[in-house]
Amino acid sequence: MYETWEELENSIQNCNKCKLYKNRHSIVFGEGNKQADLMFIGEGPGADEDAQGIPFVGKAGQLMNKAFQGLGLKREEVYIANIVKCRPPSNRVPEEDEAIACLDYLRNQVLLIKPKIIVLLGSTALKNILGKEYGITASRGKWIEQKEILYMPTWHPAALLRDENKKIEFWKDLKEAIKRYEELKEEKINMEG
Ligand code: URA
């Protein structure tokens, strides 16, 4: 584990720990507030993210941005990352060896950020972070606490593009996560006096 962002970012520069390095244009490291209390974890970069090196800038990301706006959350306040940092071909789900190879980077990011709440976007994020026994349909919308971090699993925003009904649930889950985040902010302000 690296103690600083600089060391961590340097360590990933020429990463070839899994086969995804072969087709990538960019390593999509993550974006946002490095002291965020609220973090979002998705699956892996798509074509737009691979081209720009920034997570969630394509269609799914635009939908997520809209939800943030609607719920009064500033994207720059939070930190956004993915299970894998290089684009899987044709946007397929990352394979197990790819996720395992990449997870140390994400764990290191979480250790440096120390978020209080992590929103897990979709099944890949849920299973890789909390365990294969979790299913997104049963787990979404319910808080899961592990090692002093509150996890809120919800649909991946790309799923909303395919199913309108999931939009309502996604908004509800995000609203719940933001509510808790705002409460924590209040508590912090009160504690600081
Ligand atoms: N889907 C993801 O899971 N992550 C991104 O960054 C973009 C789309």
Coordinates of C-alpha atoms and ligand atoms in Angstrom, one line a residue:
M1 CA 0.0 0.0 0.0
Y2 CA 1.2 3.5 -0.9
E3 CA 1.0 6.3 1.7
T4 CA 0.7 9.1 -0.9
W5 CA -1.4 9.7 -4.0
E6 CA 1.8 10.5 -5.9
E7 CA 3.3 7.1 -5.2
L8 CA 0.1 5.3 -6.0
E9 CA -0.4 7.2 -9.3
N10 CA 3.2 6.6 -10.3
S11 CA 2.8 2.9 -9.5
I12 CA -0.1 2.5 -12.0
Q13 CA 1.4 4.4 -14.9
N14 CA 2.7 1.4 -16.9
C15 CA 0.4 -1.2 -15.4
N16 CA 0.3 -4.5 -17.2
K17 CA -1.0 -6.7 -14.4
C18 CA -3.8 -8.0 -16.6
K19 CA -4.6 -8.3 -20.3
L20 CA -6.8 -5.1 -20.4
Y21 CA -3.6 -3.0 -20.8
K22 CA -3.3 -4.2 -24.4
N23 CA -6.2 -2.2 -25.8
R24 CA -6.4 0.8 -23.5
H25 CA -5.9 4.4 -24.6
S26 CA -6.1 5.7 -21.0
I27 CA -5.9 4.4 -17.5
V28 CA -9.1 5.7 -15.9
F29 CA -7.7 6.2 -12.4
G30 CA -10.6 8.0 -10.8
E31 CA -11.8 11.6 -10.3
G32 CA -12.9 13.9 -7.6
N33 CA -12.4 15.0 -4.1
K34 CA -9.5 13.0 -2.5
Q35 CA -11.0 13.7 0.9
A36 CA -14.5 12.9 0.0
D37 CA -16.8 11.4 2.6
L38 CA -18.9 10.0 -0.2
M39 CA -17.5 7.8 -2.9
F40 CA -19.0 6.0 -6.0
I41 CA -17.6 2.8 -7.5
G42 CA -18.6 1.6 -10.9
E43 CA -17.6 -1.3 -13.1
G44 CA -15.0 -0.2 -15.7
P45 CA -14.4 2.5 -18.3
G46 CA -16.4 2.5 -21.5
A47 CA -15.3 4.0 -24.8
D48 CA -15.8 7.6 -23.8
E49 CA -14.0 7.1 -20.5
D50 CA -11.1 5.3 -22.3
A51 CA -10.8 8.2 -24.7
Q52 CA -10.9 10.9 -22.1
G53 CA -9.3 9.2 -19.1
I54 CA -12.2 10.3 -16.8
P55 CA -14.8 8.0 -15.2
F56 CA -18.5 8.2 -16.1
V57 CA -18.4 10.8 -18.9
G58 CA -20.4 8.7 -21.4
K59 CA -24.2 8.1 -21.6
A60 CA -24.4 6.4 -18.2
G61 CA -22.3 9.1 -16.6
Q62 CA -24.5 11.8 -18.0
L63 CA -27.5 10.1 -16.5
M64 CA -25.7 9.9 -13.2
N65 CA -24.7 13.6 -13.4
K66 CA -28.4 14.4 -14.0
A67 CA -29.3 12.5 -10.9
F68 CA -26.6 14.3 -8.9
Q69 CA -27.9 17.7 -10.2
G70 CA -31.5 16.8 -9.4
L71 CA -30.6 15.7 -5.9
G72 CA -28.4 18.7 -5.2
L73 CA -25.1 16.9 -5.1
K74 CA -22.0 18.5 -6.7
R75 CA -20.0 15.9 -8.6
E76 CA -16.7 17.6 -7.6
E77 CA -17.6 16.9 -3.9
V78 CA -17.4 13.2 -4.3
Y79 CA -14.8 10.7 -5.6
I80 CA -15.7 8.4 -8.5
A81 CA -13.7 5.2 -9.5
N82 CA -14.2 1.8 -11.0
I83 CA -13.4 -1.8 -10.2
V84 CA -11.1 -1.9 -13.2
K85 CA -9.2 1.1 -14.6
C86 CA -8.8 -0.1 -18.2
R87 CA -11.6 -0.6 -20.6
P88 CA -12.8 -4.2 -21.1
P89 CA -13.3 -5.0 -24.8
S90 CA -16.8 -4.3 -26.1
N91 CA -17.7 -3.1 -22.5
R92 CA -17.9 -6.7 -21.3
V93 CA -18.0 -7.4 -17.6
P94 CA -14.4 -7.5 -16.2
E95 CA -13.2 -11.1 -15.7
E96 CA -12.2 -12.3 -12.3
D97 CA -8.4 -12.1 -12.9
E98 CA -8.8 -8.6 -14.2
A99 CA -10.8 -7.4 -11.2
I100 CA -8.4 -9.1 -8.8
A101 CA -5.4 -7.6 -10.5
C102 CA -6.9 -4.1 -10.3
L103 CA -8.5 -4.2 -6.8
D104 CA -5.3 -3.3 -4.9
Y105 CA -5.3 0.1 -6.6
L106 CA -8.9 0.7 -5.6
R107 CA -8.3 -0.5 -2.0
N108 CA -5.4 1.9 -1.8
Q109 CA -7.6 4.7 -3.1
V110 CA -10.2 3.9 -0.4
L111 CA -7.5 3.9 2.3
L112 CA -6.3 7.3 1.2
I113 CA -9.7 8.9 0.8
K114 CA -11.3 7.3 3.9
P115 CA -14.9 7.8 2.7
K116 CA -17.7 7.2 5.2
I117 CA -20.2 6.1 2.5
I118 CA -19.6 4.2 -0.7
V119 CA -22.3 3.8 -3.3
L120 CA -21.7 0.6 -5.3
L121 CA -23.0 1.0 -8.8
G122 CA -24.2 -2.4 -10.0
S123 CA -23.5 -6.0 -9.6
T124 CA -19.7 -6.0 -10.5
A125 CA -19.0 -3.3 -7.9
L126 CA -21.1 -5.0 -5.3
K127 CA -19.6 -8.5 -5.7
N128 CA -16.0 -7.4 -6.0
I129 CA -16.2 -5.1 -2.9
L130 CA -18.5 -7.0 -0.6
G131 CA -18.5 -10.5 -1.8
K132 CA -20.0 -12.9 -4.4
E133 CA -22.8 -13.9 -2.1
Y134 CA -24.4 -10.5 -2.6
G135 CA -26.9 -10.0 -5.4
I136 CA -27.8 -6.5 -6.7
T137 CA -31.6 -7.1 -6.9
A138 CA -31.8 -8.2 -3.3
S139 CA -29.2 -5.8 -1.9
R140 CA -30.0 -2.5 -3.6
G141 CA -31.3 0.2 -1.4
K142 CA -30.2 -1.4 1.8
W143 CA -27.3 -0.2 3.9
I144 CA -24.5 -2.6 4.6
E145 CA -21.8 -1.7 7.1
Q146 CA -18.4 -3.1 6.9
K147 CA -15.2 -1.9 8.7
E148 CA -16.8 1.5 9.5
I149 CA -17.8 2.2 6.0
L150 CA -21.5 2.4 5.0
Y151 CA -22.2 0.8 1.6
M152 CA -25.3 1.6 -0.5
P153 CA -25.6 -0.8 -3.4
T154 CA -27.8 0.4 -6.3
W155 CA -28.3 -0.2 -10.0
H156 CA -25.5 0.7 -12.4
P157 CA -26.6 3.8 -14.3
A158 CA -26.3 1.9 -17.6
A159 CA -29.1 -0.4 -16.4
L160 CA -31.4 2.7 -16.3
L161 CA -30.9 3.2 -20.0
R162 CA -32.4 -0.2 -20.6
D163 CA -35.1 -0.2 -17.9
E164 CA -37.1 3.0 -17.0
N165 CA -38.4 1.4 -13.7
K166 CA -34.9 1.1 -12.4
K167 CA -34.6 4.9 -12.6
I168 CA -37.0 5.5 -9.8
E169 CA -35.1 3.0 -7.6
F170 CA -31.8 4.5 -8.5
W171 CA -33.0 7.9 -7.5
K172 CA -34.4 6.6 -4.2
D173 CA -31.1 4.8 -3.3
L174 CA -29.0 7.9 -4.3
K175 CA -31.3 10.1 -2.3
E176 CA -30.9 7.9 0.8
A177 CA -27.1 7.9 0.4
I178 CA -27.0 11.7 0.0
K179 CA -29.3 12.2 3.0
R180 CA -26.9 10.2 5.2
Y181 CA -24.0 12.0 3.7
E182 CA -25.6 15.4 4.5
E183 CA -26.3 14.2 8.1
L184 CA -22.7 13.2 8.5
K185 CA -21.6 16.6 7.3
E186 CA -23.9 18.3 9.8
E187 CA -22.6 16.0 12.6
K188 CA -19.0 17.0 11.7
I189 CA -19.9 20.7 11.7
N190 CA -21.5 20.4 15.1
M191 CA -18.6 18.4 16.5
E192 CA -16.1 21.0 15.3
G193 CA -18.4 23.5 17.2
Ligands
URA1 N1 -19.5 2.5 -16.6 C1 -18.7 2.3 -15.6 O1 -18.9 1.4 -14.8 N2 -17.8 3.2 -15.3 C2 -17.5 4.2 -16.1 O2 -16.6 5.0 -15.8 C3 -18.3 4.4 -17.2 C4 -19.3 3.6 -17.5

